[in-house]
Amino acid sequence: MAIPFPPLGALTVDRFLSQYWQKKPVLIRGLFGNWTCPISPEELLALAAREDADSRLILTGSEPVELYHGPFEDGELGDLPETEWTVLVQEVDRLDPRVAELLGWFRFLPNWRLDDIMVSYAAPGGGVGAHTDRYDVFLVQGHGRRRWEIETTPRHDPVWREDSEVAQLASFHPDESWVLEPGDVLYLPPMIPHNGVALEPCLTLSVGCRAPSTSEMLSGILAYVAEEGSDEDRHTDPDLEPDGDPGRIRPEVLASLRSRIRSAMADDEALDRWIARYVTEPVRGHSGPPPRRWIPPATIRRRLEAGAVLVPSVRSQVAWVDHAEAGITLYASGQAYAVRSGGPALAALLAGSEPIDAARAAGPMNDPVQSELITSLVNAGVLALRGA
Ligand code: SIN
Ligand code: CO
């Protein structure tokens, strides 16, 4: 599937980022002009049977709706009613490289800002109900038609129905509505109330973003700092003087404890290293690279020469940082890899959107340090050899 240039068509990336991104919804009609959706409804239902897939079935015909979690064994999805149900599978980009290619259209966003591609199949009348999402989403219509209704004003404090197992808004008053056809894309910033109902059997791909919350990061960084720190690093007061009021915690004691807490977080580079690992870590339990394997550099070279390409196995989880002390470091699935040779050009190649073919890989594979890094990325499952 060739990625058009500019990737957002007539809208252009500049106009999208300045006028819509994180600001307001936009419908991009026919963005994927002569596009054929890379996955069929049957293939999606087959994925919903896999142990390593995160899948859900929602029956919308009952009130309140019924929610079931996969994996759904063969046949379990065979006897469903004609209407009013939907099956949703998270991280289909990880399970199907053809779907992962779709991420190539969104490379105007930083890798780490993208999460996954969730794919849903809905029978007529099916959908997940009106809700808000905490993250930006591009809703790409794959097969069939779907009516999307939205409230154009974000709701930062949504009130949820208490009787539903599925997060559904207690009230919904749409002020915009569109029927999406295959190839149409609806972008929604966070917290925009939306509801998509299938008009006919339909498949929707949701390209979802991620954005760490401060409290999420704080709980992670505090656990990390606590683990790294020493239990012996403790308050001392050899100059303690008598104070007529033993019930009082003196201001200078508070200041000293405050400064202990702050100095534990004062190392910017350590924070940056933690952040880069955190934002490239898999969001869900199922994700992350496949188990380690051993493919020697000679095999990688041979496969590349035979026409294979290297692609990131989970693209949204590869990023790099140029640290003042640690130097250029590649982060993938929460792990750090030092880029000791090859500089920013190699880091950008390894974290980039272009598949790495024999011609691109030739220089790095002829440098022992760079080829060792590429080999360890392949063996860790961060880079996958595709084709040939
Ligand atoms: C769906 O595909 O049914 C739901 C997608 C969404 O609303 O984010
Ligand atoms: Co949504």
Coordinates of C-alpha atoms and ligand atoms in Angstrom, one line a residue:
M1 CA 0.0 0.0 0.0
A2 CA 1.7 3.2 -1.1
I3 CA 1.5 6.1 1.3
P4 CA 0.5 9.2 -0.6
F5 CA 2.3 12.5 -0.3
P6 CA 1.2 14.6 1.4
P7 CA -0.1 12.0 3.8
L8 CA -3.3 13.9 4.7
G9 CA -4.1 14.7 1.1
A10 CA -5.5 18.2 0.4
L11 CA -5.9 18.9 4.1
T12 CA -2.1 18.8 4.5
V13 CA -0.2 17.9 7.7
D14 CA 0.5 21.6 8.5
R15 CA -3.1 22.6 8.4
F16 CA -4.2 19.4 10.3
L17 CA -1.7 20.1 13.1
S18 CA -2.3 23.8 13.4
Q19 CA -6.1 23.7 13.1
Y20 CA -7.4 20.4 14.3
W21 CA -4.8 18.3 16.2
Q22 CA -5.9 18.3 19.9
K23 CA -8.3 21.1 19.1
K24 CA -11.3 20.0 17.1
P25 CA -12.8 17.1 15.2
V26 CA -12.3 16.8 11.4
L27 CA -13.7 14.5 8.8
I28 CA -11.3 13.7 6.0
R29 CA -13.4 12.2 3.2
G30 CA -11.8 9.7 0.9
L31 CA -8.4 10.0 2.4
F32 CA -7.7 6.5 1.5
G33 CA -8.9 6.9 -2.1
N34 CA -8.6 3.6 -3.9
W35 CA -7.8 1.9 -0.7
T36 CA -8.6 -1.7 0.1
C37 CA -8.9 -2.4 3.7
P38 CA -6.1 -4.7 4.7
I39 CA -8.2 -7.0 6.9
S40 CA -11.5 -8.7 6.2
P41 CA -14.3 -9.2 8.8
E42 CA -13.6 -13.0 8.7
E43 CA -9.9 -12.4 9.4
L44 CA -10.8 -10.1 12.3
L45 CA -13.2 -12.7 13.9
A46 CA -10.4 -15.3 13.5
L47 CA -8.1 -12.9 15.5
A48 CA -10.7 -12.7 18.2
A49 CA -10.1 -16.4 18.8
R50 CA -6.4 -16.0 19.5
E51 CA -5.1 -16.3 23.0
D52 CA -2.6 -13.5 22.5
A53 CA -5.3 -11.1 21.3
D54 CA -7.3 -8.7 23.5
S55 CA -10.9 -9.1 22.2
R56 CA -14.4 -8.1 23.3
L57 CA -17.9 -8.9 22.1
I58 CA -20.7 -6.4 22.9
L59 CA -24.3 -7.3 22.4
T60 CA -26.1 -4.0 21.9
G61 CA -29.6 -5.4 21.4
S62 CA -30.1 -5.9 25.2
E63 CA -30.6 -3.1 27.7
P64 CA -28.1 -2.6 29.3
V65 CA -25.7 -4.0 26.7
E66 CA -23.8 -7.2 27.4
L67 CA -20.0 -7.4 27.4
Y68 CA -18.0 -10.6 26.9
H69 CA -14.2 -11.0 26.8
G70 CA -12.3 -13.2 24.4
P71 CA -10.6 -15.3 23.3
F72 CA -13.7 -16.6 21.5
E73 CA -13.3 -20.2 20.3
D74 CA -14.1 -21.2 16.8
G75 CA -17.9 -21.2 16.3
E76 CA -18.6 -19.0 19.4
L77 CA -19.1 -16.0 17.1
G78 CA -20.9 -18.1 14.5
D79 CA -24.4 -18.0 16.1
L80 CA -24.8 -14.3 16.7
P81 CA -28.0 -12.4 15.8
E82 CA -28.2 -10.6 12.4
T83 CA -28.0 -7.2 14.1
E84 CA -26.8 -5.2 17.1
W85 CA -23.5 -6.7 18.1
T86 CA -19.8 -5.7 17.7
V87 CA -16.5 -7.5 18.2
L88 CA -13.4 -5.4 19.0
V89 CA -9.8 -6.5 18.9
Q90 CA -7.0 -4.3 20.3
E91 CA -3.5 -4.0 18.8
V92 CA -4.3 -5.5 15.5
D93 CA -1.1 -3.8 14.2
R94 CA 0.9 -6.2 16.4
L95 CA -1.0 -9.2 15.1
D96 CA -1.2 -8.4 11.4
P97 CA 1.7 -6.7 9.6
R98 CA -0.7 -5.5 6.8
V99 CA -2.7 -3.5 9.4
A100 CA 0.6 -2.2 10.9
E101 CA 1.4 -0.7 7.5
L102 CA -1.5 1.7 8.1
L103 CA 0.6 3.4 10.8
G104 CA 2.9 4.6 8.0
W105 CA 0.1 7.1 7.2
F106 CA 0.4 8.7 10.6
R107 CA 4.2 9.2 10.7
F108 CA 3.7 12.9 11.0
L109 CA 3.1 12.2 14.6
P110 CA 6.0 11.0 16.8
N111 CA 6.2 7.2 17.2
W112 CA 5.7 7.3 20.9
R113 CA 2.5 9.3 20.6
L114 CA 0.8 6.4 18.7
D115 CA -0.6 3.5 20.7
D116 CA -2.3 0.8 18.6
I117 CA -4.8 0.1 15.9
M118 CA -8.0 -1.4 17.3
V119 CA -10.3 -3.0 14.8
S120 CA -14.0 -3.5 15.3
Y121 CA -16.5 -5.4 13.2
A122 CA -20.2 -4.5 13.8
A123 CA -23.4 -6.0 12.6
P124 CA -26.1 -3.5 11.5
G125 CA -27.1 -1.4 14.5
G126 CA -24.0 -2.5 16.4
G127 CA -21.5 -0.2 18.1
V128 CA -20.1 0.4 21.6
G129 CA -22.5 3.3 22.5
A130 CA -21.8 6.9 23.2
H131 CA -18.6 7.5 25.1
T132 CA -15.5 9.7 25.4
D133 CA -11.9 8.5 25.0
R134 CA -9.0 10.0 26.8
Y135 CA -6.8 9.9 23.7
D136 CA -6.9 11.3 20.2
V137 CA -8.2 8.8 17.7
F138 CA -8.4 8.5 13.9
L139 CA -11.4 6.4 13.0
V140 CA -10.7 4.9 9.6
Q141 CA -13.7 3.3 7.9
G142 CA -12.6 0.0 6.4
H143 CA -15.7 -1.9 5.1
G144 CA -19.4 -0.9 5.0
R145 CA -20.9 2.4 6.2
R146 CA -21.1 3.7 9.7
R147 CA -23.0 6.7 11.1
W148 CA -20.9 8.7 13.6
E149 CA -22.6 11.2 15.8
I150 CA -20.5 13.6 18.0
E151 CA -20.8 16.4 20.5
T152 CA -18.3 19.0 19.2
T153 CA -17.5 20.3 22.6
P154 CA -15.2 18.1 24.7
R155 CA -16.6 16.8 28.1
H156 CA -13.8 16.8 30.6
D157 CA -15.9 15.3 33.4
P158 CA -18.1 12.7 31.7
V159 CA -20.9 11.1 33.7
W160 CA -21.2 7.4 33.0
R161 CA -24.2 5.1 33.0
E162 CA -24.1 3.1 36.2
D163 CA -26.0 0.1 34.9
S164 CA -23.7 -0.6 32.0
E165 CA -20.5 -2.8 32.0
V166 CA -19.4 -0.9 28.9
A167 CA -18.3 2.7 29.5
Q168 CA -21.3 4.6 28.1
L169 CA -22.3 8.2 28.7
A170 CA -25.4 8.8 30.9
S171 CA -26.5 11.5 28.4
F172 CA -25.5 12.3 24.8
H173 CA -26.6 15.3 22.7
P174 CA -24.9 15.1 19.3
D175 CA -24.6 18.2 17.3
E176 CA -22.8 16.8 14.2
S177 CA -23.3 13.6 12.3
W178 CA -21.8 11.9 9.3
V179 CA -22.1 8.6 7.4
L180 CA -18.6 7.3 6.8
E181 CA -17.8 5.2 3.8
P182 CA -14.7 3.0 3.3
G183 CA -11.6 5.2 3.0
D184 CA -13.1 8.1 5.1
V185 CA -11.3 9.1 8.3
L186 CA -12.8 10.9 11.3
Y187 CA -10.3 12.5 13.7
L188 CA -11.4 13.2 17.2
P189 CA -9.4 14.9 19.9
P190 CA -9.6 13.6 23.5
M191 CA -12.9 13.7 25.4
I192 CA -15.2 14.4 22.4
P193 CA -18.4 12.4 23.0
H194 CA -19.0 10.1 20.1
N195 CA -21.2 7.2 19.0
G196 CA -20.7 5.0 15.9
V197 CA -23.6 2.8 14.7
A198 CA -23.1 0.4 11.8
L199 CA -25.6 1.0 9.0
E200 CA -24.6 -2.3 7.5
P201 CA -22.0 -4.9 8.4
C202 CA -19.0 -2.7 8.9
L203 CA -15.4 -2.7 9.9
T204 CA -13.7 0.3 11.6
L205 CA -10.0 0.7 12.3
S206 CA -9.2 3.1 15.3
V207 CA -5.7 4.5 15.2
G208 CA -5.3 5.4 18.8
C209 CA -2.8 7.7 20.4
R210 CA -1.2 7.6 23.9
A211 CA -0.4 10.5 26.2
P212 CA 1.1 9.8 29.7
S213 CA -0.7 11.4 32.6
T214 CA 1.3 13.2 35.3
S215 CA -0.1 10.9 38.0
E216 CA 0.7 7.8 36.0
M217 CA 4.3 9.0 35.5
L218 CA 4.6 10.0 39.1
S219 CA 3.6 6.7 40.5
G220 CA 6.0 5.0 38.1
I221 CA 8.9 7.3 38.8
L222 CA 8.4 7.2 42.5
A223 CA 8.6 3.4 42.5
Y224 CA 11.8 3.6 40.3
V225 CA 13.4 6.3 42.5
A226 CA 12.5 4.3 45.7
E227 CA 14.0 1.1 44.2
E228 CA 17.2 2.9 43.1
G229 CA 17.6 4.8 46.4
S230 CA 19.2 3.4 49.5
D231 CA 17.2 2.7 52.7
E232 CA 20.2 4.1 54.5
D233 CA 19.7 7.6 52.9
R234 CA 17.7 8.8 55.8
H235 CA 17.0 11.9 57.8
T236 CA 19.7 12.8 60.3
D237 CA 19.9 15.5 63.0
P238 CA 23.2 15.5 64.8
D239 CA 22.7 19.1 65.7
L240 CA 19.3 18.7 67.3
E241 CA 18.6 21.4 69.8
P242 CA 16.0 21.4 72.6
D243 CA 12.7 22.8 71.5
G244 CA 10.2 23.7 74.2
D245 CA 7.4 22.1 72.0
P246 CA 8.0 18.4 71.3
G247 CA 4.7 18.3 69.4
R248 CA 5.9 20.7 66.7
I249 CA 7.7 19.7 63.4
R250 CA 10.1 22.6 62.9
P251 CA 10.1 24.5 59.6
E252 CA 13.8 23.7 59.0
V253 CA 13.1 20.0 59.4
L254 CA 10.3 20.2 56.8
A255 CA 12.6 22.1 54.5
S256 CA 15.3 19.5 54.9
L257 CA 12.9 16.6 54.2
R258 CA 11.4 18.5 51.2
S259 CA 14.9 19.0 49.8
R260 CA 15.7 15.3 50.3
I261 CA 12.5 14.4 48.2
R262 CA 13.4 16.9 45.5
S263 CA 17.0 15.9 45.2
A264 CA 16.0 12.3 44.6
M265 CA 14.3 13.7 41.4
A266 CA 17.0 16.2 40.5
D267 CA 18.9 14.2 37.9
D268 CA 17.4 15.3 34.6
E269 CA 19.2 12.7 32.5
A270 CA 18.0 9.9 34.8
L271 CA 14.4 11.3 34.5
D272 CA 14.8 11.5 30.7
R273 CA 16.0 7.9 30.6
W274 CA 13.0 6.8 32.7
I275 CA 10.6 8.8 30.6
A276 CA 11.9 7.3 27.3
R277 CA 11.6 3.8 28.6
Y278 CA 8.1 4.5 30.0
V279 CA 6.6 6.1 26.9
T280 CA 7.9 3.2 24.7
E281 CA 6.7 0.5 27.1
P282 CA 3.8 -1.7 25.9
V283 CA 0.5 -0.3 27.1
R284 CA -1.2 -3.7 27.5
G285 CA -0.1 -7.0 28.9
H286 CA -0.3 -8.8 25.6
S287 CA 1.9 -6.5 23.7
G288 CA 5.7 -6.2 23.5
P289 CA 8.1 -7.9 21.2
P290 CA 8.0 -11.6 20.7
P291 CA 10.3 -13.9 22.7
R292 CA 14.1 -13.6 22.2
R293 CA 15.6 -15.7 19.5
W294 CA 19.0 -16.1 17.9
I295 CA 19.5 -15.0 14.4
P296 CA 23.3 -14.5 13.6
P297 CA 24.4 -11.4 11.7
A298 CA 25.3 -13.5 8.7
T299 CA 21.8 -14.8 8.4
I300 CA 20.4 -11.2 8.7
R301 CA 22.8 -10.1 5.9
R302 CA 21.8 -13.1 3.7
R303 CA 18.1 -12.5 4.2
L304 CA 18.5 -8.8 3.4
E305 CA 20.4 -9.7 0.2
A306 CA 17.7 -12.1 -0.8
G307 CA 15.2 -9.2 -0.6
A308 CA 13.9 -9.2 3.0
V309 CA 13.5 -5.9 4.8
L310 CA 13.8 -5.0 8.5
V311 CA 10.7 -3.4 10.1
P312 CA 9.9 -2.6 13.7
S313 CA 7.7 -5.3 15.1
V314 CA 5.7 -2.7 17.2
R315 CA 6.4 0.6 15.5
S316 CA 4.8 2.8 18.0
Q317 CA 7.3 1.6 20.6
V318 CA 10.6 2.6 19.0
A319 CA 12.1 6.1 19.7
W320 CA 15.5 7.6 20.3
V321 CA 17.0 10.3 22.5
D322 CA 20.4 12.1 22.4
H323 CA 21.4 12.2 26.1
A324 CA 24.1 14.6 27.2
E325 CA 26.0 11.9 29.1
A326 CA 24.7 8.5 27.9
G327 CA 24.7 9.7 24.3
I328 CA 22.4 8.5 21.6
T329 CA 20.1 5.8 23.0
L330 CA 17.4 3.8 21.2
Y331 CA 14.4 2.9 23.3
A332 CA 12.2 0.0 22.2
S333 CA 9.4 -1.7 24.2
G334 CA 10.7 -0.1 27.4
Q335 CA 14.3 -1.2 26.9
A336 CA 17.3 1.0 26.3
Y337 CA 20.0 0.2 23.6
A338 CA 23.1 2.4 23.3
V339 CA 23.8 3.6 19.8
R340 CA 27.6 3.6 20.0
S341 CA 28.3 4.1 16.4
G342 CA 26.3 5.5 13.5
G343 CA 25.0 8.6 15.3
P344 CA 21.6 10.2 14.8
A345 CA 21.5 8.8 11.2
L346 CA 21.5 5.2 12.4
A347 CA 19.0 6.0 15.3
A348 CA 16.6 7.7 12.8
L349 CA 16.9 4.8 10.4
L350 CA 16.2 2.2 13.1
A351 CA 13.2 4.2 14.5
G352 CA 12.1 5.4 11.1
S353 CA 9.1 4.7 9.0
E354 CA 10.9 3.3 6.0
P355 CA 11.5 -0.5 5.8
I356 CA 15.3 -1.1 6.0
D357 CA 16.3 -2.9 2.8
A358 CA 19.7 -4.3 1.8
A359 CA 20.8 -1.0 0.4
R360 CA 19.9 1.0 3.5
A361 CA 21.3 -1.7 5.8
A362 CA 24.6 -2.2 3.9
G363 CA 26.6 0.6 5.7
P364 CA 25.4 -0.3 9.2
M365 CA 25.8 -4.1 8.6
N366 CA 29.4 -3.6 7.6
D367 CA 30.3 -1.7 10.8
P368 CA 30.8 -4.3 13.6
V369 CA 29.4 -2.1 16.3
Q370 CA 26.3 -1.1 14.3
S371 CA 25.7 -4.7 13.1
E372 CA 25.9 -5.9 16.7
L373 CA 23.2 -3.4 17.6
I374 CA 21.0 -4.4 14.7
T375 CA 21.5 -8.1 15.5
S376 CA 20.5 -7.6 19.1
L377 CA 17.4 -5.6 18.0
V378 CA 16.4 -8.5 15.7
N379 CA 17.0 -11.1 18.4
A380 CA 15.0 -9.1 21.0
G381 CA 12.1 -9.0 18.5
V382 CA 12.3 -5.2 18.2
L383 CA 13.1 -5.4 14.5
A384 CA 11.5 -8.2 12.4
L385 CA 12.8 -9.5 9.0
R386 CA 9.9 -9.5 6.6
G387 CA 9.8 -11.2 3.2
A388 CA 12.3 -13.4 1.3
Ligands
SIN1 C1 -15.7 1.2 17.4 O1 -14.9 0.9 16.5 O2 -16.8 0.6 17.5 C2 -15.4 2.1 18.5 C3 -14.3 3.0 18.2 C4 -14.3 4.2 19.1 O3 -15.3 4.8 19.3 O4 -13.2 4.7 19.5
CO2 CO -14.1 5.9 21.0

